[in-house]
Coordinates of N, CA, C and O in Angstrom, one line a residue:
X1 N 114.4 92.2 95.5 CA 114.4 93.5 94.8 C 113.5 93.9 95.9 O 112.5 94.0 96.8
X2 N 114.3 95.3 96.8 CA 114.0 95.9 97.8 C 112.9 96.9 98.0 O 113.0 97.5 96.6
X3 N 112.0 96.8 98.6 CA 111.1 97.9 98.6 C 111.5 98.8 100.1 O 111.0 98.2 100.8
X4 N 110.9 100.1 99.9 CA 111.3 101.2 101.1 C 110.3 101.9 101.6 O 110.1 102.7 100.2
X5 N 109.9 102.1 102.2 CA 108.7 102.9 102.2 C 109.2 104.7 102.8 O 110.0 104.7 103.4
X6 N 108.6 105.1 102.2 CA 108.8 106.8 102.5 C 108.0 107.9 103.1 O 108.8 108.6 104.0
X7 N 106.9 108.1 102.5 CA 106.4 109.0 103.0 C 104.9 108.7 102.7 O 104.4 108.4 101.7
X8 N 103.6 109.8 103.5 CA 102.6 109.7 102.9 C 102.2 111.1 102.3 O 102.4 112.1 103.7
X9 N 101.7 111.7 101.7 CA 101.4 112.9 100.9 C 100.1 113.3 101.5 O 99.5 112.8 101.2
X10 N 99.8 114.4 101.9 CA 98.7 114.9 101.7 C 98.1 116.7 101.8 O 98.9 117.2 101.8
X11 N 97.4 116.7 100.7 CA 97.1 118.0 100.6 C 96.7 119.0 101.2 O 95.8 118.8 102.1
X12 N 97.3 120.3 101.8 CA 96.6 121.0 102.4 C 96.0 122.4 101.9 O 96.8 122.9 100.7
X13 N 95.1 123.6 102.4 CA 94.9 124.2 102.0 C 95.6 125.6 102.5 O 95.7 126.5 102.2
X14 N 95.4 125.6 103.8 CA 96.3 126.9 104.9 C 97.6 125.9 105.7 O 97.2 124.9 106.5
X15 N 98.6 126.4 104.8 CA 99.7 126.0 105.5 C 100.0 125.9 107.2 O 100.3 124.7 107.9
X16 N 100.0 127.1 107.0 CA 100.2 127.6 108.6 C 99.2 126.3 109.6 O 100.1 126.2 110.8
X17 N 98.5 126.7 109.2 CA 97.1 125.7 110.2 C 97.5 123.9 110.2 O 97.6 123.7 111.4
X18 N 98.0 123.8 109.1 CA 97.7 122.3 109.1 C 99.2 122.2 109.8 O 99.1 120.8 110.4
X19 N 100.2 122.7 109.7 CA 101.4 122.6 110.2 C 100.9 122.6 112.0 O 101.7 121.6 112.8
X20 N 100.3 123.7 112.1 CA 100.0 123.9 113.7 C 99.6 122.6 114.2 O 99.8 122.0 114.9
X21 N 98.5 121.9 113.5 CA 97.2 120.9 113.7 C 98.7 119.8 114.0 O 98.4 118.9 114.8
X22 N 99.7 119.6 113.3 CA 100.3 118.3 112.9 C 101.5 118.6 114.4 O 102.2 117.7 115.0
X23 N 102.2 119.7 114.2 CA 102.4 120.1 115.7 C 102.2 119.8 116.9 O 102.6 119.3 117.7
X24 N 100.6 120.0 117.0 CA 99.7 119.3 118.3 C 100.2 118.2 118.5 O 100.0 117.9 119.5
X25 N 100.0 117.6 117.6 CA 100.4 115.8 117.3 C 101.7 115.4 118.1 O 102.1 114.4 118.1
X26 N 102.2 116.5 118.0 CA 103.4 116.1 118.4 C 104.9 115.9 117.4 O 105.9 115.6 117.8
X27 N 104.5 116.3 115.7 CA 104.7 116.2 114.8 C 105.9 117.5 114.8 O 105.4 118.6 115.4
X28 N 107.1 117.7 114.0 CA 107.7 118.6 113.8 C 108.5 118.4 112.5 O 108.4 117.6 111.5
X29 N 108.5 120.1 111.9 CA 109.0 119.8 110.7 C 110.7 119.4 110.4 O 111.3 120.2 111.1
X30 N 110.6 118.6 109.7 CA 112.0 118.3 109.3 C 112.9 118.8 108.1 O 113.9 118.7 108.2
X31 N 112.2 118.9 107.1 CA 112.2 119.2 105.8 C 111.4 120.2 105.3 O 110.3 120.3 105.6
X32 N 111.5 121.2 104.6 CA 110.9 122.1 103.6 C 111.8 122.5 102.5 O 112.6 122.6 102.1
X33 N 110.7 122.1 101.3 CA 111.1 122.1 99.8 C 109.9 123.8 99.3 O 108.9 123.3 99.1
X34 N 110.9 124.3 98.7 CA 109.7 125.8 97.7 C 110.1 125.8 96.7 O 111.2 125.7 96.3
X35 N 109.1 125.3 96.3 CA 109.5 124.9 94.4 C 108.9 126.2 93.8 O 107.7 125.9 93.3
X36 N 109.5 127.0 93.4 CA 108.6 128.3 92.3 C 108.3 127.6 91.4 O 107.5 128.6 90.6
X37 N 109.0 126.8 90.8 CA 108.8 126.7 89.5 C 107.3 125.9 89.0 O 106.5 126.0 88.3
X38 N 107.2 125.0 90.4 CA 106.0 124.4 90.6 C 105.1 125.0 90.9 O 103.7 124.6 91.3
X39 N 105.2 126.1 92.0 CA 104.9 126.9 92.5 C 103.8 126.3 93.4 O 102.8 125.9 93.9
X40 N 104.8 125.4 94.3 CA 104.3 124.5 95.8 C 105.2 124.6 96.1 O 106.5 125.0 96.6
X41 N 104.9 124.2 98.0 CA 106.0 124.2 99.0 C 105.8 122.8 99.8 O 104.3 122.4 99.9
X42 N 106.8 122.0 99.7 CA 106.3 120.4 100.6 C 107.1 120.8 102.2 O 108.3 121.3 102.2
X43 N 106.4 120.2 102.9 CA 106.5 120.6 104.3 C 106.8 118.6 105.0 O 105.8 118.7 105.1
X44 N 107.7 118.4 105.4 CA 107.7 117.2 105.4 C 108.5 117.0 107.2 O 108.8 117.7 108.2
X45 N 107.2 116.4 107.8 CA 106.9 116.4 109.0 C 107.3 115.1 109.7 O 106.6 113.8 109.5
X46 N 108.1 114.9 111.2 CA 107.8 113.6 111.7 C 107.8 113.6 112.8 O 107.9 115.1 113.7
X47 N 107.9 112.5 113.8 CA 107.7 112.6 115.1 C 109.0 112.7 116.2 O 110.3 112.3 115.7
X48 N 108.9 112.9 117.0 CA 110.4 112.9 117.8 C 111.3 112.0 117.6 O 110.7 110.8 117.5
X49 N 112.6 112.1 117.2 CA 113.2 110.9 117.3 C 113.2 110.1 116.0 O 113.9 108.6 115.7
X50 N 112.8 110.5 115.2 CA 112.3 109.7 113.7 C 113.3 111.0 112.4 O 112.2 110.7 111.7
X51 N 114.0 111.3 112.6 CA 114.5 112.3 112.0 C 115.3 112.2 110.3 O 115.2 112.7 109.7
X52 N 115.1 110.7 110.3 CA 115.7 109.7 109.5 C 114.4 109.7 108.1 O 114.7 109.2 107.0
X53 N 113.5 110.3 108.2 CA 112.2 110.5 107.2 C 111.5 109.0 107.3 O 110.3 108.9 106.4
X54 N 111.4 107.9 108.2 CA 111.1 106.7 107.8 C 109.5 107.0 108.3 O 108.4 106.1 108.5
X55 N 109.2 108.0 108.7 CA 107.5 108.2 109.4 C 106.7 109.5 108.9 O 105.9 110.0 109.8
X56 N 107.6 110.2 107.8 CA 107.0 111.3 107.3 C 105.4 111.3 107.0 O 105.2 110.5 106.6
X57 N 105.2 113.0 107.1 CA 103.7 113.1 106.5 C 104.1 114.2 105.8 O 104.9 115.3 106.1
X58 N 104.1 114.5 104.6 CA 104.2 115.3 103.7 C 103.4 116.4 103.2 O 102.2 115.8 102.8
X59 N 103.3 117.3 103.7 CA 102.2 118.5 103.8 C 102.6 119.0 102.2 O 103.7 119.8 102.1
X60 N 101.8 119.3 101.3 CA 101.5 119.7 100.2 C 100.7 121.0 99.6 O 99.5 120.8 99.9
X61 N 101.2 122.3 99.6 CA 100.6 123.2 99.3 C 100.6 123.8 98.6 O 102.0 124.3 97.9
X62 N 99.6 124.0 97.1 CA 99.9 125.1 96.6 C 99.6 126.1 96.6 O 98.5 126.5 97.1
X63 N 100.6 126.6 95.5 CA 100.7 128.7 96.4 C 99.4 129.1 95.8 O 98.8 130.3 96.0
X64 N 99.0 128.4 94.3 CA 97.5 129.4 93.8 C 96.2 128.8 94.3 O 94.9 129.2 93.7
X65 N 96.7 128.1 94.9 CA 95.1 127.9 96.0 C 94.6 126.0 95.5 O 95.6 125.6 94.2
X66 N 93.9 125.3 95.9 CA 93.6 124.0 95.8 C 92.2 124.0 96.0 O 91.2 123.7 97.2
X67 N 90.8 125.2 95.4 CA 89.8 125.3 95.8 C 88.8 124.2 96.4 O 88.1 124.5 96.9
X68 N 89.4 123.2 95.8 CA 88.5 121.7 95.9 C 88.4 121.3 96.9 O 87.8 120.3 97.3
X69 N 90.0 121.8 97.8 CA 89.7 121.5 99.0 C 88.8 121.7 100.1 O 88.3 123.4 100.1
X70 N 88.1 121.1 101.0 CA 88.4 119.6 101.6 C 87.5 118.8 100.5 O 87.4 117.4 101.1
X71 N 86.3 119.3 100.1 CA 85.0 118.7 100.1 C 85.2 117.6 98.0 O 84.7 116.5 97.5
X72 N 86.5 117.7 97.1 CA 86.9 117.1 96.5 C 87.3 115.7 96.6 O 88.0 115.1 95.3
X73 N 88.1 115.0 97.9 CA 88.6 113.9 97.9 C 90.0 114.0 97.9 O 90.7 112.9 97.8
X74 N 90.7 115.1 97.9 CA 91.9 115.1 97.1 C 92.8 115.3 98.0 O 94.2 115.8 98.4
X75 N 92.6 115.3 99.5 CA 93.3 115.9 100.4 C 94.7 114.8 100.6 O 95.8 115.1 100.6
X76 N 94.7 113.2 100.5 CA 95.5 112.1 100.9 C 96.1 112.3 99.2 O 95.1 112.4 98.3
X77 N 97.5 112.6 99.1 CA 97.6 112.6 97.9 C 98.1 111.0 97.5 O 97.9 110.6 96.6
X78 N 99.1 110.5 98.5 CA 99.7 109.4 97.5 C 100.8 108.5 98.6 O 101.0 109.5 99.8
X79 N 101.2 107.3 98.7 CA 102.0 106.6 99.2 C 103.2 106.8 98.2 O 103.2 106.5 97.3
X80 N 104.5 106.9 99.2 CA 106.0 106.9 98.6 C 106.8 105.6 98.3 O 106.9 105.6 100.0
X81 N 107.4 105.0 97.9 CA 108.0 103.9 97.9 C 109.7 103.9 97.0 O 109.8 104.8 96.2
X82 N 110.7 104.0 98.0 CA 112.1 104.1 97.0 C 112.1 102.5 96.9 O 111.9 101.8 97.3
X83 N 112.7 102.3 95.6 CA 113.0 101.2 95.1 C 114.1 100.8 94.2 O 114.9 101.7 93.7
X84 N 114.8 99.2 94.2 CA 115.9 99.2 93.9 C 116.4 99.8 92.1 O 117.5 100.2 91.7
X85 N 115.3 99.4 91.2 CA 115.2 99.8 90.4 C 114.1 99.5 89.6 O 113.1 98.6 89.4
X86 N 113.5 101.4 89.1 CA 112.5 101.6 88.7 C 111.8 101.1 87.7 O 110.3 100.5 87.4
X87 N 112.7 100.9 86.3 CA 112.5 100.1 85.2 C 112.0 98.8 85.6 O 110.7 98.4 84.7
X88 N 112.8 97.7 86.3 CA 112.4 96.3 86.4 C 111.3 96.1 87.1 O 110.0 95.5 86.7
X89 N 110.8 97.3 88.7 CA 109.0 97.2 88.8 C 108.1 97.7 88.1 O 107.4 96.9 88.2
X90 N 108.4 98.2 87.2 CA 107.7 99.3 86.3 C 107.0 97.8 85.3 O 105.7 98.2 84.9
X91 N 108.2 97.6 85.0 CA 108.4 96.4 84.0 C 106.9 94.8 84.9 O 106.0 94.7 83.6
X92 N 107.6 94.7 85.7 CA 107.1 93.9 86.5 C 105.4 94.0 87.0 O 104.2 93.3 86.5
X93 N 105.2 95.7 86.7 CA 103.7 96.1 87.5 C 103.1 95.8 86.0 O 101.9 95.4 86.0
X94 N 103.6 96.5 84.6 CA 102.6 96.4 83.2 C 102.5 95.2 83.1 O 101.2 95.1 82.8
X95 N 103.2 94.0 83.0 CA 103.2 92.4 82.8 C 101.7 91.9 84.0 O 101.5 91.4 83.3
X96 N 101.8 92.4 84.7 CA 100.6 92.2 85.7 C 99.6 93.0 85.4 O 98.3 92.6 86.2
X97 N 99.5 93.8 85.0 CA 98.0 94.2 84.5 C 97.7 95.7 84.7 O 96.9 96.5 84.4
X98 N 99.0 95.8 85.6 CA 98.8 97.6 86.2 C 99.2 99.0 85.0 O 100.2 98.6 84.4
X99 N 98.4 99.8 85.4 CA 98.6 100.6 84.4 C 99.4 101.7 85.2 O 99.8 102.3 86.0
X100 N 100.5 102.1 84.2 CA 101.7 103.2 84.9 C 101.3 104.6 84.8 O 101.1 104.5 83.2
X101 N 100.4 105.1 85.3 CA 99.9 106.2 85.0 C 101.0 107.4 84.6 O 100.7 108.5 83.8
X102 N 102.2 107.7 85.7 CA 103.3 108.5 84.8 C 104.2 107.8 85.0 O 105.3 107.3 86.1
X103 N 104.6 107.5 83.5 CA 105.5 106.7 83.4 C 107.3 107.2 84.4 O 107.2 108.5 84.0
X104 N 108.0 106.1 84.5 CA 109.5 106.3 84.5 C 110.4 107.4 83.5 O 111.5 106.4 83.2
X105 N 109.7 108.2 83.0 CA 110.7 108.9 81.9 C 111.9 109.1 81.9 O 112.8 108.9 81.1
X106 N 111.9 109.9 83.5 CA 113.4 110.4 84.0 C 114.5 109.5 84.6 O 115.2 109.6 84.8
X107 N 113.9 108.1 85.0 CA 114.9 107.3 85.1 C 114.7 107.4 86.3 O 115.7 106.5 87.6
X108 N 113.5 108.2 87.1 CA 113.5 108.6 88.7 C 112.1 108.2 89.4 O 112.2 108.0 90.5
X109 N 111.1 108.7 88.5 CA 109.9 108.8 89.5 C 108.6 108.1 89.0 O 108.7 108.5 87.0
X110 N 107.7 107.4 89.2 CA 106.7 107.0 88.2 C 105.7 106.9 89.7 O 106.0 107.1 90.7
X111 N 104.0 106.8 88.7 CA 102.8 106.3 89.8 C 102.4 105.5 89.1 O 102.2 105.7 88.0
X112 N 101.1 104.7 89.9 CA 100.6 103.9 89.2 C 99.4 104.1 90.5 O 99.4 105.0 91.5
X113 N 98.2 103.3 90.3 CA 97.4 103.7 91.3 C 96.6 102.2 91.6 O 97.0 100.9 90.5
X114 N 96.3 102.0 92.8 CA 95.9 100.5 93.5 C 94.7 100.4 92.6 O 94.1 101.2 92.1
X115 N 94.4 99.1 93.1 CA 92.8 98.5 92.7 C 91.6 99.2 92.6 O 90.6 99.5 93.0
X116 N 92.1 99.8 94.5 CA 90.9 101.0 94.9 C 91.3 102.5 94.6 O 90.8 102.9 95.6
X117 N 92.2 102.5 93.4 CA 92.3 104.1 93.2 C 93.3 104.5 94.5 O 93.6 106.3 93.9
X118 N 94.0 104.2 95.1 CA 95.4 104.9 95.8 C 96.7 105.3 95.2 O 97.0 104.2 94.2
X119 N 97.1 106.7 94.9 CA 98.1 106.7 94.1 C 99.0 106.4 94.9 O 99.3 106.4 95.7
X120 N 100.2 105.6 94.0 CA 101.7 105.3 94.8 C 102.6 105.5 94.1 O 102.8 105.4 93.0
X121 N 103.4 106.7 94.5 CA 104.7 107.1 93.6 C 106.1 106.2 94.0 O 106.2 105.3 95.1
X122 N 106.4 105.6 93.2 CA 107.8 104.9 92.8 C 108.9 105.4 92.5 O 109.0 106.9 91.3
X123 N 110.1 105.8 93.6 CA 111.1 106.8 93.2 C 112.6 105.8 93.2 O 112.7 104.9 94.0
X124 N 113.1 106.2 92.3 CA 114.8 105.2 92.0 C 115.7 105.5 93.6 O 115.9 106.5 93.6
X125 N 116.1 104.2 94.0 CA 116.9 104.5 94.5 C 118.5 105.0 94.0 O 118.7 104.6 93.1
X126 N 118.5 106.3 95.0 CA 120.0 106.9 94.3 C 119.7 107.7 93.6 O 118.9 108.6 93.2
X127 N 121.1 108.1 92.0 CA 120.7 108.5 91.2 C 120.0 108.0 90.4 O 119.2 106.7 90.0
X128 N 119.1 108.7 89.7 CA 118.4 108.6 88.6 C 118.9 107.6 87.5 O 120.2 107.9 87.1
X129 N 117.9 106.7 86.9 CA 118.6 105.8 86.0 C 118.8 106.4 84.6 O 118.2 107.3 84.4
X130 N 119.3 105.9 83.6 CA 119.4 106.5 82.4 C 117.6 106.5 82.0 O 117.5 105.4 81.7
X131 N 117.9 107.4 80.7 CA 116.3 107.3 79.8 C 116.6 105.9 79.6 O 117.6 105.4 78.7
X132 N 115.1 105.3 79.5 CA 115.1 103.8 78.6 C 114.0 104.0 77.9 O 112.8 103.9 78.5
X133 N 113.8 103.3 77.1 CA 112.4 103.0 76.0 C 112.0 101.7 76.6 O 112.7 100.8 77.1
X134 N 110.8 101.8 76.9 CA 109.4 102.0 76.0 C 109.5 103.6 77.2 O 108.4 104.1 76.7
X135 N 110.0 103.4 78.6 CA 109.3 104.8 79.0 C 109.5 106.0 79.3 O 109.3 106.9 79.2
X136 N 110.7 106.2 78.1 CA 111.2 107.4 77.8 C 110.5 108.3 76.8 O 110.1 109.6 77.2
X137 N 109.7 107.3 76.1 CA 108.8 108.4 75.3 C 106.9 108.0 74.9 O 106.4 108.2 74.9
X138 N 107.0 107.6 76.5 CA 105.6 107.0 77.2 C 104.9 108.3 77.9 O 105.4 109.0 78.5
X139 N 103.8 108.4 77.2 CA 102.5 109.4 77.7 C 102.3 108.9 79.1 O 102.2 108.1 79.5
X140 N 101.8 110.1 80.2 CA 100.7 109.7 80.9 C 99.1 109.2 80.4 O 99.2 109.7 79.2
X141 N 98.9 108.4 81.0 CA 97.8 107.6 81.6 C 96.8 107.9 82.5 O 97.3 107.6 84.1
X142 N 95.6 108.6 82.6 CA 95.0 108.9 83.2 C 95.5 110.3 84.3 O 95.9 110.6 83.6
X143 N 95.1 110.2 85.4 CA 96.0 111.0 86.5 C 96.3 110.2 88.1 O 96.1 108.9 87.8
X144 N 97.1 111.1 88.3 CA 98.2 110.3 89.3 C 98.5 111.1 90.5 O 98.6 111.1 91.6

């Protein structure tokens, strides 16, 4: 089973100021997603010549604010990895005692946490897998 690094996500309070900072470092906007329903914007920034996304920083901006920033330690969001079979990996992790904080109910996305409380997003490679138990009816545990 292969695993592919995708990106690192950080929450930002002022999207334009944060974007300008990363541009000063030499990164550029590669992709933007405005999610009306979720009321957030994702801006993926990358170094020159790395337009394939392998070194993205995802800036997450919540339209309704994120007043806890910067003091609540929520700047760093999660690591993201694409996996061959999200169900098989979640089964393996669960068997090893890892809590599946956000189960892959949709066959596409799950979240777990490291022993140091680092949030890790797992995304199914290609199309989402068909819903499957026990994941389809499993509730979230804790936060992710």
